[in-house]
Coordinates of C-alpha atoms and ligand atoms in Angstrom, one line a residue:
Chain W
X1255 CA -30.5 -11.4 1.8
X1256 CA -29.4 -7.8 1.4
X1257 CA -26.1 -7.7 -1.4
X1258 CA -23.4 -5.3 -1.7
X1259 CA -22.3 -4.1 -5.2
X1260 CA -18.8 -3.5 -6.1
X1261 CA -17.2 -2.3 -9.1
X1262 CA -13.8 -3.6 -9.8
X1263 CA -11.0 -2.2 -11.4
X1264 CA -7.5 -2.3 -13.1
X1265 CA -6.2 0.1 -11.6
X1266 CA -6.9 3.4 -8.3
X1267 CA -7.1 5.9 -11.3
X1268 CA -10.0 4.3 -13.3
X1269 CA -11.5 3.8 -9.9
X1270 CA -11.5 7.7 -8.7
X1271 CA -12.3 8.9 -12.1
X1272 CA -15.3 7.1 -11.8
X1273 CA -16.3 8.0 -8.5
X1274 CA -15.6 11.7 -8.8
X1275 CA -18.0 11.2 -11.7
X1276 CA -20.5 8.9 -9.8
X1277 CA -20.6 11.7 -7.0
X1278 CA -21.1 14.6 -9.3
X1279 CA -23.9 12.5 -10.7
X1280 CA -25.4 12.1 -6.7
X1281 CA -25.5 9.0 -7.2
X1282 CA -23.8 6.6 -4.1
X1283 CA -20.4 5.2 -4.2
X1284 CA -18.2 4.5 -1.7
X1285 CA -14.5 3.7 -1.9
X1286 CA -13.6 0.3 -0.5
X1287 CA -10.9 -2.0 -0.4
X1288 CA -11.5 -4.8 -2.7
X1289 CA -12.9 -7.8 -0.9
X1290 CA -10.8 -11.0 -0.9
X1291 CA -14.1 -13.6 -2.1
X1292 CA -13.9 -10.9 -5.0
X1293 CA -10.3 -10.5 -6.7
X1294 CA -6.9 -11.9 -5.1
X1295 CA -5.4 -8.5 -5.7
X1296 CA -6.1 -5.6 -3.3
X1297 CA -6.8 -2.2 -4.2
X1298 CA -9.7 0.1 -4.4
X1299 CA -13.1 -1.2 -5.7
X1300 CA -16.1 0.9 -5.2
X1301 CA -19.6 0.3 -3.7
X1302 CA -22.6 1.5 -5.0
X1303 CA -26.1 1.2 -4.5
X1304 CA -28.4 -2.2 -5.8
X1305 CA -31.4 0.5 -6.7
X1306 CA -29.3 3.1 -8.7
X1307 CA -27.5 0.3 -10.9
X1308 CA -28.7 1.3 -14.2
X1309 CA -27.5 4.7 -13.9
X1310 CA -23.8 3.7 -12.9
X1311 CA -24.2 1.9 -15.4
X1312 CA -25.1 4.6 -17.7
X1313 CA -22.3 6.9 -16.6
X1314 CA -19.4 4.5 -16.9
X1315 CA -20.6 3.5 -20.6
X1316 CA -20.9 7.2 -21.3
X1317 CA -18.1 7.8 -19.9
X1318 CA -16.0 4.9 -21.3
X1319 CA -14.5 4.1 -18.1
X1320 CA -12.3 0.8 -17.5
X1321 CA -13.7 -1.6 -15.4
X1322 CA -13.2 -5.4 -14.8
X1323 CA -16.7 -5.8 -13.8
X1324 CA -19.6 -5.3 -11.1
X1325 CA -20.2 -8.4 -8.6
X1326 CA -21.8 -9.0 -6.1
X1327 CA -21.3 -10.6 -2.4
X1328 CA -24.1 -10.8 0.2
X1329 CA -23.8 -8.1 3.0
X1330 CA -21.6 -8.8 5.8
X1331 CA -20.0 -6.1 7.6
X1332 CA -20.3 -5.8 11.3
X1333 CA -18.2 -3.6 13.7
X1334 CA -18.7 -6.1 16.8
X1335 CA -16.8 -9.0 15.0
X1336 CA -13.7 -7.9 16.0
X1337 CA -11.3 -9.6 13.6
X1338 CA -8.6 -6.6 13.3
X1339 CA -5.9 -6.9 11.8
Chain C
X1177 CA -7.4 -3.8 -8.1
X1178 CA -3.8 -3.0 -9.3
X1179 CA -1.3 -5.2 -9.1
X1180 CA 1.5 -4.4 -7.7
X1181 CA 3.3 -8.1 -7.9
X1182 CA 5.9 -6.8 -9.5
X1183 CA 6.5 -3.9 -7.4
X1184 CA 6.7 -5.9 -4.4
X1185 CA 8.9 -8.7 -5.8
X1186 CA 11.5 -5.8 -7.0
X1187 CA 11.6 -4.9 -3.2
X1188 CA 12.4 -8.2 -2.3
X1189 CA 9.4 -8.9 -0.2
X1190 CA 8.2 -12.0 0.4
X1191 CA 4.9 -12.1 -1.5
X1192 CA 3.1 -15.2 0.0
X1193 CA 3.3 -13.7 3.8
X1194 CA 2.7 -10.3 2.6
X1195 CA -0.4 -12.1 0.8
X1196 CA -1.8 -12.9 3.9
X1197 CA -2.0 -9.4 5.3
X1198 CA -3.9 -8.2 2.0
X1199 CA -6.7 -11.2 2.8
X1200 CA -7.6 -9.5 6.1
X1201 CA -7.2 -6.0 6.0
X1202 CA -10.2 -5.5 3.9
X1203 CA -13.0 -7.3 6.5
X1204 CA -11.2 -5.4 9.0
X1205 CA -11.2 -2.1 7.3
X1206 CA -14.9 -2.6 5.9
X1207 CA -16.3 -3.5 9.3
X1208 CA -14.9 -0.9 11.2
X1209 CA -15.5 2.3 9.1
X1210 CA -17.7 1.1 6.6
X1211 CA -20.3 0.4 9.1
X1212 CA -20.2 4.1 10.0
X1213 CA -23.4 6.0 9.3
X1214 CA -23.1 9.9 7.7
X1215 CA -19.5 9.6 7.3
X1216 CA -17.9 13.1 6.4
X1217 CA -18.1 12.6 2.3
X1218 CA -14.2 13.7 2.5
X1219 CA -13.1 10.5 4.5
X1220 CA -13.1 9.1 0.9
X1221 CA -10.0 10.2 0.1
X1222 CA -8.4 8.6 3.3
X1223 CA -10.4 5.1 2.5
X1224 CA -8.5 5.3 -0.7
X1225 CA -5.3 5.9 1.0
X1226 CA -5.6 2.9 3.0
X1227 CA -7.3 0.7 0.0
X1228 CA -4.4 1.0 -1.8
X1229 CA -1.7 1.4 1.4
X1230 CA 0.9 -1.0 0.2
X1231 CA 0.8 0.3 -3.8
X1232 CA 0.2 4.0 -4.1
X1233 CA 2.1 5.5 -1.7
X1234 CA 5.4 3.2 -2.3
X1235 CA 5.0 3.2 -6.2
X1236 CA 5.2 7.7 -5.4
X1237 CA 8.2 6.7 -3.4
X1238 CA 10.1 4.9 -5.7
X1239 CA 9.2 7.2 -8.5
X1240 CA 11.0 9.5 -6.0
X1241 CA 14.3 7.4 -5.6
X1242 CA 14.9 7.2 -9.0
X1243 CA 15.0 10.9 -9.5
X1244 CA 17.4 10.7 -6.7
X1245 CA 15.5 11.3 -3.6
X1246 CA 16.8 9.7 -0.2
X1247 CA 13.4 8.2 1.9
X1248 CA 14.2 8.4 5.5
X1249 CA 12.2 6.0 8.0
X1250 CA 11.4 6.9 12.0
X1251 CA 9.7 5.3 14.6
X1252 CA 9.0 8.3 17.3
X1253 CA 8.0 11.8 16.8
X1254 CA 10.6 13.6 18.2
X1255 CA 12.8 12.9 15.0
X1256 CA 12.1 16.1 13.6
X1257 CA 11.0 15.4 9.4
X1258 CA 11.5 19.3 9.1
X1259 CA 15.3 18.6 8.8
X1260 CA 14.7 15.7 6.2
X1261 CA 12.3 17.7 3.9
X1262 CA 15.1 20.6 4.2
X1263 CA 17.8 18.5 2.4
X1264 CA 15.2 17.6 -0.7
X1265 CA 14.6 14.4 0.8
X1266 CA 11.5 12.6 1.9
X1267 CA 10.6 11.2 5.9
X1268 CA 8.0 8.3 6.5
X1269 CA 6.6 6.7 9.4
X1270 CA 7.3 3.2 10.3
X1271 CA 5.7 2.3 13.3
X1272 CA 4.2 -1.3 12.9
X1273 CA 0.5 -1.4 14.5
X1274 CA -0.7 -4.9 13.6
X1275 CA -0.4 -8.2 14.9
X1276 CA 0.5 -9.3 11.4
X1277 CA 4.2 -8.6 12.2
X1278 CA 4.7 -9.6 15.7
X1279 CA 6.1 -12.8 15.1
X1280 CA 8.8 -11.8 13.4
X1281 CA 9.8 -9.3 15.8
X1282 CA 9.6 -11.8 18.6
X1283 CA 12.2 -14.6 16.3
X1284 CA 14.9 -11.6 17.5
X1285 CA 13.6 -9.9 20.3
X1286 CA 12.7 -10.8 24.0
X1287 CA 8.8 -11.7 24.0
X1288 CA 8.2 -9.1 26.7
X1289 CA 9.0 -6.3 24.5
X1290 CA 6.3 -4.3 23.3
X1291 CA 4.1 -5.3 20.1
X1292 CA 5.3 -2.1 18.6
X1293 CA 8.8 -2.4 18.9
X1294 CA 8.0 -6.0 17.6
X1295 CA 6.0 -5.1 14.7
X1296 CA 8.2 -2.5 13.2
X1297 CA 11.4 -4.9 13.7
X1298 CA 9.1 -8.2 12.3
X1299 CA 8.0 -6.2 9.4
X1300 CA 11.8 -5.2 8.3
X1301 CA 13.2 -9.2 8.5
X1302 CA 10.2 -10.6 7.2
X1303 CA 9.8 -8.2 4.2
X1304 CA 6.4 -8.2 4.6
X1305 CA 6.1 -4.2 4.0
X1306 CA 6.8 -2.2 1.1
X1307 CA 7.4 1.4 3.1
X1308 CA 10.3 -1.0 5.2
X1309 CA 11.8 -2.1 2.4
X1310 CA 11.8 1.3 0.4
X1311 CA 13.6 3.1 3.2
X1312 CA 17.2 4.1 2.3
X1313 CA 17.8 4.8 6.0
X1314 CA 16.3 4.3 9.2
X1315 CA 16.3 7.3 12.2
X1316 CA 15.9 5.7 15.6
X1317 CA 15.9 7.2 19.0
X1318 CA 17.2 6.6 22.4
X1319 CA 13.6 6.9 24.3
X1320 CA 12.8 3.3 25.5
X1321 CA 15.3 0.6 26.4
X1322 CA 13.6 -2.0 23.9
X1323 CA 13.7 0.6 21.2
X1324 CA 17.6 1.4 21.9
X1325 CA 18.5 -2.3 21.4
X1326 CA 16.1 -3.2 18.9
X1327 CA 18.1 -0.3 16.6
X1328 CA 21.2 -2.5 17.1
X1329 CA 19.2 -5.7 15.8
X1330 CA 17.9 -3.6 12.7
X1331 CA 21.1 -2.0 12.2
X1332 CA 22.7 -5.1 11.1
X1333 CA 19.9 -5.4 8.4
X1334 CA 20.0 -1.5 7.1
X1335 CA 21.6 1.9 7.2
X1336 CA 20.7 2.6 10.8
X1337 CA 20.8 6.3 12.4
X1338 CA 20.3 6.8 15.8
X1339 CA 19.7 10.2 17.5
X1340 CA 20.3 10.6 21.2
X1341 CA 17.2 12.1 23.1
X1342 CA 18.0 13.6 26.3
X1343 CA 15.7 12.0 29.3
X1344 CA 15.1 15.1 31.5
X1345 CA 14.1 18.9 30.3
X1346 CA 16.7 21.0 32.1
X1347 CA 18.4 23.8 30.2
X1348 CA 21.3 21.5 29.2
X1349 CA 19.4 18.7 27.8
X1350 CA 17.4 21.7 25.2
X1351 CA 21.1 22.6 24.0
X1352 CA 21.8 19.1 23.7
X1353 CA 19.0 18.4 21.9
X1354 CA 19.7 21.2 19.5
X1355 CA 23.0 19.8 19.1
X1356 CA 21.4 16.2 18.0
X1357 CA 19.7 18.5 15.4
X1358 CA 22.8 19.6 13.9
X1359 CA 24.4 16.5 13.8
X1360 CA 21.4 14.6 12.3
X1361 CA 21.7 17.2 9.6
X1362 CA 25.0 16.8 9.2
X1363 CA 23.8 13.1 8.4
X1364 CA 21.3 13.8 6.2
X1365 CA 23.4 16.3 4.2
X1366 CA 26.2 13.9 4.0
X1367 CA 23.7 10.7 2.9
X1368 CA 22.0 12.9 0.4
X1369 CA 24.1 15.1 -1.1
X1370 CA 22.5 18.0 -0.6
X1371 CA 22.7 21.1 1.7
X1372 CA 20.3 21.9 4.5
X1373 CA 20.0 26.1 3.9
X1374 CA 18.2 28.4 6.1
X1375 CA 15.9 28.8 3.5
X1376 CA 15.1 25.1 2.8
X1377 CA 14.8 25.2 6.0
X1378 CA 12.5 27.7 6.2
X1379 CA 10.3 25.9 4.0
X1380 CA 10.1 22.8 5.4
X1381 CA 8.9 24.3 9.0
X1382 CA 6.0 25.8 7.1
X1383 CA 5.5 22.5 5.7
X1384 CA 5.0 20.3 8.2
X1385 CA 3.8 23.2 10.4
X1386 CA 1.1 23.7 7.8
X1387 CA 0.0 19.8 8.2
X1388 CA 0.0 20.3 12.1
X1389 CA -2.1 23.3 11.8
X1390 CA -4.7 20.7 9.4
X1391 CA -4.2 18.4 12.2
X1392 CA -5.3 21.0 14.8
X1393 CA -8.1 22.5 12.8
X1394 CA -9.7 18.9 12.6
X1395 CA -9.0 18.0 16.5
X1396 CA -10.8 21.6 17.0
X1397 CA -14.3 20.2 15.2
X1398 CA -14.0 17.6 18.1
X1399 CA -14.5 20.2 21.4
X1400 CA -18.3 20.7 19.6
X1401 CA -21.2 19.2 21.8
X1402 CA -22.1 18.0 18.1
X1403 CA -19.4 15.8 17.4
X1404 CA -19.4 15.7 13.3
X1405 CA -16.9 13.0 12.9
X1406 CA -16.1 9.7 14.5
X1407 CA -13.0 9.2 16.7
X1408 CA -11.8 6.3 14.5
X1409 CA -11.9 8.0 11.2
X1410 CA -10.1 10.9 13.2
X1411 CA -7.4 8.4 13.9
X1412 CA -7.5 7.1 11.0
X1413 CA -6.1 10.3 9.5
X1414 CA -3.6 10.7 12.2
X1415 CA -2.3 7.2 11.1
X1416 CA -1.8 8.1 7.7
X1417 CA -0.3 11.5 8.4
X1418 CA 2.7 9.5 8.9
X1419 CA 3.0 8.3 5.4
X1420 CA 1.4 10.7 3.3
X1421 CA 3.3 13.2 1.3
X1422 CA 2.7 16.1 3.5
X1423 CA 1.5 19.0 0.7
X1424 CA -1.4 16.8 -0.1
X1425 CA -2.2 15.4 3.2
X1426 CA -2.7 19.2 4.2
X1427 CA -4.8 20.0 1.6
X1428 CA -7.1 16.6 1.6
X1429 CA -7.3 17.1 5.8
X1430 CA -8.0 21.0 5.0
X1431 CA -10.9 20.2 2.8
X1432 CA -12.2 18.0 4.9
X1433 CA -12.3 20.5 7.7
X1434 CA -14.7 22.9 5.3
X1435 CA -17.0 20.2 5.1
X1436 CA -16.9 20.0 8.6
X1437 CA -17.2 23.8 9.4
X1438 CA -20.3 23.2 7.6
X1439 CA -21.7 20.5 9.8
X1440 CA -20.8 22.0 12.8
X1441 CA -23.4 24.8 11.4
X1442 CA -26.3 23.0 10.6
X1443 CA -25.9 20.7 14.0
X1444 CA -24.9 17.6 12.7
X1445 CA -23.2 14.7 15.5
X1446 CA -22.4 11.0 14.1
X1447 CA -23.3 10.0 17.6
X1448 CA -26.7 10.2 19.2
X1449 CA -27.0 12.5 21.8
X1450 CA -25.7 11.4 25.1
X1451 CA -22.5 9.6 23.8
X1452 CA -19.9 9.6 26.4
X1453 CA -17.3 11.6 25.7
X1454 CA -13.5 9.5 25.9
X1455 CA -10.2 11.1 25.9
X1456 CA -7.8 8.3 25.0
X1457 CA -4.4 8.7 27.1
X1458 CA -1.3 6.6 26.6
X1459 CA 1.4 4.8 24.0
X1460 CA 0.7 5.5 20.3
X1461 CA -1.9 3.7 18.1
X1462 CA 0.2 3.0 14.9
X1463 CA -1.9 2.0 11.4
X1464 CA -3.7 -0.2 11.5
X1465 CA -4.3 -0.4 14.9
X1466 CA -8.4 0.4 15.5
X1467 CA -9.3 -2.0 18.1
X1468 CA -9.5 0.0 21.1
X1469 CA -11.4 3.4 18.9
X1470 CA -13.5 0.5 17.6
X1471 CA -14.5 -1.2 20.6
X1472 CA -15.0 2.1 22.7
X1473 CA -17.4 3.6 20.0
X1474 CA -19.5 0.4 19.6
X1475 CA -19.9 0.8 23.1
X1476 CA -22.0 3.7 23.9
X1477 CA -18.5 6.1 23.7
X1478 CA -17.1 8.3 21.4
X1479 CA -13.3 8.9 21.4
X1480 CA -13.0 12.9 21.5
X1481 CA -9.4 13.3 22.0
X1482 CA -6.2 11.0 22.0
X1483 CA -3.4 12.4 24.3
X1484 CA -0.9 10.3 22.1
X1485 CA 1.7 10.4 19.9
X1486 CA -1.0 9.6 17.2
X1487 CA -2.9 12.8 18.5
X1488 CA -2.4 15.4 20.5
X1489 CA 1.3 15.1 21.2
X1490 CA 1.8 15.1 17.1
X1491 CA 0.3 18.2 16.1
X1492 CA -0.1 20.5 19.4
X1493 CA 2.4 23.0 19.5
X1494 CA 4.1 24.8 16.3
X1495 CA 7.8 25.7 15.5
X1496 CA 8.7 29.5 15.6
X1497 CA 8.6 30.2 11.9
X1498 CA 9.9 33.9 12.6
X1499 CA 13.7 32.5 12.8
X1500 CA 16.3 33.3 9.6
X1501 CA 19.6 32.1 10.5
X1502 CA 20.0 28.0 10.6
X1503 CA 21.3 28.4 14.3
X1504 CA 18.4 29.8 15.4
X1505 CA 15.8 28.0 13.3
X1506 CA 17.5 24.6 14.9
X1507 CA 17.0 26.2 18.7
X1508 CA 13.5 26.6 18.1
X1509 CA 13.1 23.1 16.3
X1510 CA 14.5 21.7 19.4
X1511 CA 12.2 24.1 21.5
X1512 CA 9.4 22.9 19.6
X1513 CA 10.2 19.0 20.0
X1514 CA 11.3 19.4 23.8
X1515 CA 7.8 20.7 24.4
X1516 CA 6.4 17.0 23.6
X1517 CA 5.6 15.7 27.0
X1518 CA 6.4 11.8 26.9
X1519 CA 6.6 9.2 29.1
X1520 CA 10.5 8.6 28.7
X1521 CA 11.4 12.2 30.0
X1522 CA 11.3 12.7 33.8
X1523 CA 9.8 14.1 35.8
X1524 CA 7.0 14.5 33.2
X1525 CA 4.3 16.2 35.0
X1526 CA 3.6 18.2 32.1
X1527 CA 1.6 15.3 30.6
X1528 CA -0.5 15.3 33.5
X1529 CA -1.0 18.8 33.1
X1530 CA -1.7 18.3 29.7
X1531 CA -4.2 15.5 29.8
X1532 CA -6.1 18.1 32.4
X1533 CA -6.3 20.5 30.3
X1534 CA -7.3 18.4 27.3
X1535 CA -10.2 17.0 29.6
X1536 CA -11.4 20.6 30.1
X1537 CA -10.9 21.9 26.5
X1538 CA -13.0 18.2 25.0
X1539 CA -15.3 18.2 27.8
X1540 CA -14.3 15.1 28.9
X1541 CA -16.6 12.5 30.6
X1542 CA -13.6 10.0 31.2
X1543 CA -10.4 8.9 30.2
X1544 CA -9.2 5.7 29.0
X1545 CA -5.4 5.2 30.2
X1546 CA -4.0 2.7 27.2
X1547 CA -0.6 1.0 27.6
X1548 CA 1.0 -1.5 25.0
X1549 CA 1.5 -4.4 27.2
X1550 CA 5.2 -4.5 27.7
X1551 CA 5.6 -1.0 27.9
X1552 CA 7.2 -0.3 30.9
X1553 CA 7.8 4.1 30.7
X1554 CA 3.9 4.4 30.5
X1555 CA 2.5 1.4 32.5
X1556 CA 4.8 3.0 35.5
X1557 CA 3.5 6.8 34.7
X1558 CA 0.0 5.6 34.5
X1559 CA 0.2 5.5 38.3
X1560 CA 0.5 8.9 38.5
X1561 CA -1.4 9.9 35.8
X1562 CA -5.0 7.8 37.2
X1563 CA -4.3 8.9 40.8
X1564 CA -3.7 12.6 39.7
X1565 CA -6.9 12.5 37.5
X1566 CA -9.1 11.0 40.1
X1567 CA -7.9 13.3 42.3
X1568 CA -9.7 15.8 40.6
X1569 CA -12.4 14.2 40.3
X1570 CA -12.2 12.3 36.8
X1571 CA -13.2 9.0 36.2
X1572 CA -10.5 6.6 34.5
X1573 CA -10.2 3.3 33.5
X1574 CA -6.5 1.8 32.9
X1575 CA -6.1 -1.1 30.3
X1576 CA -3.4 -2.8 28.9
X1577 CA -3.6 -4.2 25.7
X1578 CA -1.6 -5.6 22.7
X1579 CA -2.3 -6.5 19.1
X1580 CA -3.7 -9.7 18.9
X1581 CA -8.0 -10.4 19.2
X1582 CA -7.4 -12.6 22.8
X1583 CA -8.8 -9.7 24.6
X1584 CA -11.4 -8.0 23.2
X1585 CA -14.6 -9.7 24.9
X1586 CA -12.7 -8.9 28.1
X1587 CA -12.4 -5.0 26.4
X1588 CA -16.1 -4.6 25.8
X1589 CA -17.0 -6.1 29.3
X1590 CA -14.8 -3.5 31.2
X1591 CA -15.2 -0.7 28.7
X1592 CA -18.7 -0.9 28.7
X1593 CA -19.2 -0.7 32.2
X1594 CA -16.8 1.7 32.8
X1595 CA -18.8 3.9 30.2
X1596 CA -22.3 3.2 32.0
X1597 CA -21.0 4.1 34.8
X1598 CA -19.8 7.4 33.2
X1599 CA -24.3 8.3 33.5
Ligands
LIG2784 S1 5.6 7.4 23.0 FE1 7.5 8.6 23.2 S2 9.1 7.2 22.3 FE2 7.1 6.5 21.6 S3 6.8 7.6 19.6 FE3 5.9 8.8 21.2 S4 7.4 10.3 21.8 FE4 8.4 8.7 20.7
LIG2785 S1 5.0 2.0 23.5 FE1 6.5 2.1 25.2 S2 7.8 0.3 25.0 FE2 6.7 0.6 23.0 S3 8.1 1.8 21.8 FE3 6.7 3.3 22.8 S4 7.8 3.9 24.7 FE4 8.8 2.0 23.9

């Protein structure tokens, strides 16, 4: 089953820093509210690709950005469920 | 994920209500726009906007307060912010668009009152939203009967201004209009200390002039044959021009609009090519109300233009900026906000007119005529309004609607036929 990949964060300016820097790098990110299976606090969290892992990796060690981790939930997003909110 | 706990409980809120809001916005949010395809790269900054709707924006407002800015609150956009950025204070929206706060409302209010009126006043009494509870006071209105008396239900709660729209468009209701101006200066001067000039004035027209003529440039990308952004990421910005401080929502929406200058050169349409074109007609859409953008755009349609107070009605039409003196600059304010053609006024044939003309300028395949069940000034014009429009030969499809998920596989059954017939 396909996976989505979020990094999480401490706080909205680690998280734009990192994908201003993600994006200048063309590598994928997107911003995202944080899913609820994933953290109990909401906020930004960013999605980036399974295949270019390594190299987000790369640029937040280089970097030295703050991050509280990068999980995992299976992919689930479809615009006919209509649960709004 | 910040957390913003402590934040919240300094507002008072009540944290374990709020908490279920936070568990469902982001399925919600994620399955509506983040199953777009090609989304405009600049939409980021509007995904963070909402990510982080109940912390960022209220942390900036507070930050405000205690320098000694006033935050004023309104529910309609005929309260004019220009007057509330001219005394050095700060205006939010606080129109309640989710289902999330409707019960509260209804604990005080009649239950056939519309889910707007309901939200805002459920979101206030519950403490379930920061931007309600960071308010020093609120602006109402005298447009809808369940507005009027809902302002006396909040009023007990909160400082409460209300400012007293006329109901028709002669001559006299203009100058009495302009005379509501004056005296909701004289409010705002008095409540924050500090002078309305002409040249604060003066500033503050530019400024939120300068965000309507964002607004505009973006609505503009949507007349293209190529459409090169959705209608739900479109509202989506309309939502949050509400809320955002308005400097940096010009600039965000303005660079935006370059990247979209550029699609519209190389061809590019987020929808395949024989999308229906929808103009969306009818009561406002506050945040974070997507359902009926959602469903029509998962159904073969692409929502082109909202004649709403989220759309058109927000951002058409500038104020004069050529005025010096404050009497003047407050005529053509009123001129300015006397030109917004809503359902309360009548006779308000000028809507027709304008939906017409929108139909024309958005090469419109058909209209959608939304009402907020319970809403009694536009479920009566909408009479008018279909009969005018099929008169000229446009298709439209009236629905009534409110906040809750009851109604969707109804939506998509009549909204999908209504847009294969459209072929
Ligand atoms: S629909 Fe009319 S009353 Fe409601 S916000 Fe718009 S202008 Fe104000
Ligand atoms: S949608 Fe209608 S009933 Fe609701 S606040 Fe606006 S004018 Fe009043």
């Amino acid at each position: 089953m396909k996976k989505n990949f979020y990094i999480l964060f401490d706080n909205h300016q680690n998280g734009l820093k990192l994908y201003k820097l993600l994006r200048d790098n063309s590598l994928k990110a997107t911003i995202s509210p944080t899913p609820r299976s994933l953290s109990k606090c909401c906020g930004i969290s960013l999605i980036v690709a399974e295949e270019e892992l390594n190299q987000v990796e790369k640029v937040i060690i280089e970097n030295e950005i703050d991050i509280i981790g990068i999980e995992s939930i299976i992919k689930d997003i479809n615009p006919n469920r209509d649960r709004y909110c | 994920m910040a957390d913003y706990k402590e934040m919240w409980k300094d507002l008072g809120m009540d944290l374990e209500t709020h908490d279920q809001l936070c568990e469902v916005l982001p399925q919600a949010f994620t399955d509506v726009y983040l199953s777009q395809e090609n989304r405009p790269e600049n939409m980021a900054y509007y995904d963070f906007v909402v990510s982080e709707i109940h912390g960022v924006r209220p942390a900036e407002l507070i930050e405000a307060q205690k320098k000694g800015k006033k935050v004023f609150g309104s529910f309609c956009i005929f309260v004019p912010d220009e007057i509330v950025f001219g005394a050095d204070a700060i205006a939010t929206g606080l129109c309640g668009g989710s289902q999330f706060w409707v019960p509260g409302g209804e604990k005080v209010l009649p239950t056939n009152t519309c889910p707007l009126i309901k939200a805002s006043v459920g979101a206030r009494l519950d403490k379930t939203c920061p931007f309600f509870r960071i308010a020093d006071m609120y602006i109402g209105e005298t447009t809808c009967d369940g507005k009027k008396k809902a302002w006396e239900i909040l009023g007990e709660d909160v400082p409460m201004y209300v400012m007293d729209l006329p109901q028709m468009k002669r001559r006299k209701d203009y100058k009495a209009w302009a005379e509501e101006i004056t005296d909701f200066k004289n409010t705002v001067e008095e409540f924050t200390g500090n002078k309305v000039t002409a040249d604060s004035l003066k500033n503050s027209i530019k400024l939120i002039n300068d965000k309507r003529r964002a607004l505009q440039r973006l609505s503009n990308f949507r007349k293209n044959i190529n459409i090169p952004i959705s209608g739900k990421d479109v509202l989506l910005i309309s939502q949050i021009a509400f809320y955002d401080d308005p400097t940096r929502f010009t600039q965000m929406t303005n660079a935006l609009c370059d990247e979209l200058d550029k699609r519209v050169e190389e061809g590019v349409s987020v929808f395949p090519k024989g999308t229906k074109r929808i103009l969306l007609a009818g009561t406002p859409l506050a945040i974070p109300n997507w359902k009926i953008h959602n469903i029509i755009e998962t159904s073969g349609g692409a929502v082109v233009c909202e004649e709403m107070c989220t759309g058109t009605r927000y951002f058409e039409n500038l104020v004069d900026e050529s005025k010096d003196g404050l009497e003047d600059q407050i005529d053509v304010l009123a001129q300015r906000y006397m030109g917004i053609n809503c359902a309360c006024f009548t006779p308000n044939n000028d809507r027709i007119e304008d939906i017409k003309r929108l139909c024309k300028e958005y090469k419109i395949d058909g209209v959608i005529d939304l009402n907020l069940k319970f809403c009694n000034l536009y479920d009566t014009e909408g009479f008018l309004v279909e009969r005018e429009l099929k008169k000229d030969g446009i298709p439209v499809l009236g629905i009534e609607t409110d906040y809750t998920d009851s109604d969707v596989q109804q939506l998509r059954t009549r909204i999908g036929a209504f847009i294969e017939m459209l072929d």
